[in-house]
Short mmCIF file of C-alpha atoms in Angstrom, two decimals:
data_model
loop_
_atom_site.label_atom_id
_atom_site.label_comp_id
_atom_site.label_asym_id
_atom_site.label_seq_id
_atom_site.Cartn_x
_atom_site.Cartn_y
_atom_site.Cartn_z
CA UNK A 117 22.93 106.50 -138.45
CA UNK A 118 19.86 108.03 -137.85
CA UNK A 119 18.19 107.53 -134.46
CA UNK A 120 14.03 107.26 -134.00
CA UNK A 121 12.30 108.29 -130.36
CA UNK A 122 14.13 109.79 -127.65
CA UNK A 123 17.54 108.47 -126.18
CA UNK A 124 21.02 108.56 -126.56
CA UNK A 125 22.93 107.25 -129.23
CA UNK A 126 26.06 105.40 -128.89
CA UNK A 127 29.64 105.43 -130.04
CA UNK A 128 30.48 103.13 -132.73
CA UNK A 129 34.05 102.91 -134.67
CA UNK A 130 32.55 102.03 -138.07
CA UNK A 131 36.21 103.44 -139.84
CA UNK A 132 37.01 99.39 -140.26
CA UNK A 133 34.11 99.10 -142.67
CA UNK A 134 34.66 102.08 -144.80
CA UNK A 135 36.21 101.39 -148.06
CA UNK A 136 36.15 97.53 -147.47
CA UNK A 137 34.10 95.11 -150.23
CA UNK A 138 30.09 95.06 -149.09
CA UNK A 139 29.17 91.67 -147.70
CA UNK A 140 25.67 91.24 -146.12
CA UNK A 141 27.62 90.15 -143.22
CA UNK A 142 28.72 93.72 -142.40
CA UNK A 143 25.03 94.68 -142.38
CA UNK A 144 24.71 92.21 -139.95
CA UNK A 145 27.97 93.09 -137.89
CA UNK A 146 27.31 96.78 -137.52
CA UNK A 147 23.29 96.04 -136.45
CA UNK A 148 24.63 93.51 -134.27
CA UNK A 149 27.35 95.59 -132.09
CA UNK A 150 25.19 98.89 -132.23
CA UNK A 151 21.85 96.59 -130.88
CA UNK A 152 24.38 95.36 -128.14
CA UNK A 153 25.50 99.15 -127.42
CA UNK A 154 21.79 99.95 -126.82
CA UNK A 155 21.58 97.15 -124.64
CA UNK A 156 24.46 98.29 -122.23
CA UNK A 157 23.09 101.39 -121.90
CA UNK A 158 19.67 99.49 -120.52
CA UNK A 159 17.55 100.07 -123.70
CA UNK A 160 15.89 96.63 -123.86
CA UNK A 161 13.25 96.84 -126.89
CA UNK A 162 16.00 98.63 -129.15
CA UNK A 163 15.07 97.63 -132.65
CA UNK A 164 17.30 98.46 -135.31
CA UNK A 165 16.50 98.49 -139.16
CA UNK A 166 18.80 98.61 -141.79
CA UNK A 167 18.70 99.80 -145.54
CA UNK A 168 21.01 100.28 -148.70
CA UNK A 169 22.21 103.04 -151.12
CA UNK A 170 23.49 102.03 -154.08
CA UNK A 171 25.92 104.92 -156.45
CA UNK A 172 28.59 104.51 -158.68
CA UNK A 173 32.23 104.24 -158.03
CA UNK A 174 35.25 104.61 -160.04
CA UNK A 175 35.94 101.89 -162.41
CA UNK A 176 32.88 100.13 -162.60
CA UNK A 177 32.17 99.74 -158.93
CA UNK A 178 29.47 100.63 -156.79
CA UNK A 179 29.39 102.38 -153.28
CA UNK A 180 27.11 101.23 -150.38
CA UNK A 181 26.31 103.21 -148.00
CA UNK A 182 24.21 101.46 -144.69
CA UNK A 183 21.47 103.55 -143.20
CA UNK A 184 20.46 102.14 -139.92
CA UNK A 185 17.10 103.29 -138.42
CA UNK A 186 16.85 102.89 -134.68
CA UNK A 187 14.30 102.59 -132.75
CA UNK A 188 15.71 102.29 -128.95
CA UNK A 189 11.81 102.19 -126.74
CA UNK A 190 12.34 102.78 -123.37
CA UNK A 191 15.46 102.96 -121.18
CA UNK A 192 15.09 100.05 -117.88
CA UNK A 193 16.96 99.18 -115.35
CA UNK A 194 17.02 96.21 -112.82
CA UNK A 195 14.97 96.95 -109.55
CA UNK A 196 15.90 93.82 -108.06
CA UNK A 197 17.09 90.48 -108.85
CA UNK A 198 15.03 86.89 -106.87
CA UNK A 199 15.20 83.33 -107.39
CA UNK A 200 13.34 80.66 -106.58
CA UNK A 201 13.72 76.81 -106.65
CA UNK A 202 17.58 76.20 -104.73
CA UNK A 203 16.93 74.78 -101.98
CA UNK A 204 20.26 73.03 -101.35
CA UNK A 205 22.47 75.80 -103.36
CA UNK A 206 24.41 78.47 -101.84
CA UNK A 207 23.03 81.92 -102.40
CA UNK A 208 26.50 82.79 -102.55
CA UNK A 209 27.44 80.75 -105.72
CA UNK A 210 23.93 81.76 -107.73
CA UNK A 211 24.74 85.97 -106.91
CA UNK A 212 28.16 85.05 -108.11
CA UNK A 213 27.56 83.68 -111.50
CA UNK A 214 24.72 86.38 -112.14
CA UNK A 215 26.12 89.39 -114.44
CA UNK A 216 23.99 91.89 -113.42
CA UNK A 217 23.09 94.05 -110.33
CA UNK A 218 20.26 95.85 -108.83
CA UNK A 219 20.84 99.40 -110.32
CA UNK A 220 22.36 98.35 -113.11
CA UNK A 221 20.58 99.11 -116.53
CA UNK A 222 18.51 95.76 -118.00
CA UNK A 223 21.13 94.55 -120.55
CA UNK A 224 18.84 91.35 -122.33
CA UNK A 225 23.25 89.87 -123.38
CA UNK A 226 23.67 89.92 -119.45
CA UNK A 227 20.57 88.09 -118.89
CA UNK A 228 21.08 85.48 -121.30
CA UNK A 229 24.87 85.09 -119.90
CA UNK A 230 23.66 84.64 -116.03
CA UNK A 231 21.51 82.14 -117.31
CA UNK A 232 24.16 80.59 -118.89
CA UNK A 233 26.37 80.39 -116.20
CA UNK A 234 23.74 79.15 -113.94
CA UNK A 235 22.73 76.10 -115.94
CA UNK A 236 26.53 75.32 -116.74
CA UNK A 237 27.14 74.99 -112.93
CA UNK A 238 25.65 71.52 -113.65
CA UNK A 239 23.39 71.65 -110.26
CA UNK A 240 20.11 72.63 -112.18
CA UNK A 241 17.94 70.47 -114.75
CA UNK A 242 16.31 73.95 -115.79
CA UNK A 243 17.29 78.41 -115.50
CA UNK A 244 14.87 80.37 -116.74
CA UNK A 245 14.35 84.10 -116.05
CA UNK A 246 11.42 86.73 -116.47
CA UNK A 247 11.00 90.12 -116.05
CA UNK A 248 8.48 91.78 -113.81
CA UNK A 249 7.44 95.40 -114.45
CA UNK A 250 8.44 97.36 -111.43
CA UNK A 251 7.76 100.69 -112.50
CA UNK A 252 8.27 102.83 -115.91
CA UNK A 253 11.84 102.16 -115.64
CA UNK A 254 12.63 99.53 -113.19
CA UNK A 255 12.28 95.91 -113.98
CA UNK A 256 12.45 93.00 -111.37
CA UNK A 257 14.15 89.62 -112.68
CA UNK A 258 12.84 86.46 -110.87
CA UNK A 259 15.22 83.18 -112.16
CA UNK A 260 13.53 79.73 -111.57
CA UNK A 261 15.63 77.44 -110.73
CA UNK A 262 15.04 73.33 -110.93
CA UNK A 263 17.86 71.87 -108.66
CA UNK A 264 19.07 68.29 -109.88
CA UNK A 265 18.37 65.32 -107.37
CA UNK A 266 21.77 64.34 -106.16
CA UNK A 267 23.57 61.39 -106.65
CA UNK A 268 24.05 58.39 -104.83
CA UNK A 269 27.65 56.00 -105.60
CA UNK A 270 27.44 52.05 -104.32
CA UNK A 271 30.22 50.31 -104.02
CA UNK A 272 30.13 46.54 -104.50
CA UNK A 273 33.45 44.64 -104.03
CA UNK A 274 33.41 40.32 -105.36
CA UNK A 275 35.62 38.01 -105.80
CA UNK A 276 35.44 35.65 -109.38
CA UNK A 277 37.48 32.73 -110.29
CA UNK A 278 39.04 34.38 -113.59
CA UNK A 279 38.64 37.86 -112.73
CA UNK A 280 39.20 37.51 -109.07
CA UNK A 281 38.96 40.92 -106.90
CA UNK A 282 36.65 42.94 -108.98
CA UNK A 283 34.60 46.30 -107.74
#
């Protein structure tokens, strides 16, 4: 693993790959959880490309060996987080399905999950979130929220000669 630009790098148990058959898929697996490592530790714009070494084995087979080249930009965290558009909803019930804090570092998973939970409350024909530049390191995230017109329920109660009391 060899790390481009300046910031940490993270912890990753790759011991389960090592001496298993190559699939493409554990190219994909190992980019995958170290991108999401970068993005817990608030490195947004981490970019991650991979590469492979071929060299003979014993009895005909070949080893692979991964090189990952990482790229992880600049380290952000969340300034503040607004919203916009919920007129009828309780603050209380959009801060609780959000994921992330003001402090916290700008995890893009986190983002896409509070937007998910705000859209499957059901109460909003549209979430979408952007992120404002507050700074070199702190980013503001504004949601927009489209609140869905509420329902109304009629009741009609008749009376028919075969079906007789119907509503």
């Amino acid at each position: 693993l060899r790390s481009t630009g300046e910031g940490p790098v993270p912890e990753l148990d790759l011991d389960k790959y090592v001496d298993q058959p190559y699939s493409r898929f554990i190219t994909q697996d190992v980019s995958r959880e170290l991108r999401n490592r970068y993005y817990e530790m608030g490195f947004p714009d981490a970019t991650i490309k991979s590469s492979l070494e071929f060299e003979d084995g014993s009895e005909g087979t070949k080893k692979v060996t991964i090189r990952l080249e990482v790229t992880p930009g600049s380290q952000a965290f969340v300034s503040s987080i607004t919203y916009s558009g919920s007129s009828k909803t309780k603050p209380s019930l959009i801060r609780s399905r959000l994921k992330l804090d003001a402090g916290d570092p700008l995890n893009p998973s986190l983002l896409e999950r509070s937007r998910l939970n705000l859209s499957r409350l059901g109460i909003f024909d549209k979430v979408e979130y952007e992120l404002v530049a507050g700074g070199e390191t702190q980013k503001s995230v504004h949601f927009s929220l489209d609140e869905r017109t509420t329902w109304s329920v009629d009741t009609i109660v008749g009376w028919g000669s075969y079906e007789q009391l119907r509503g």
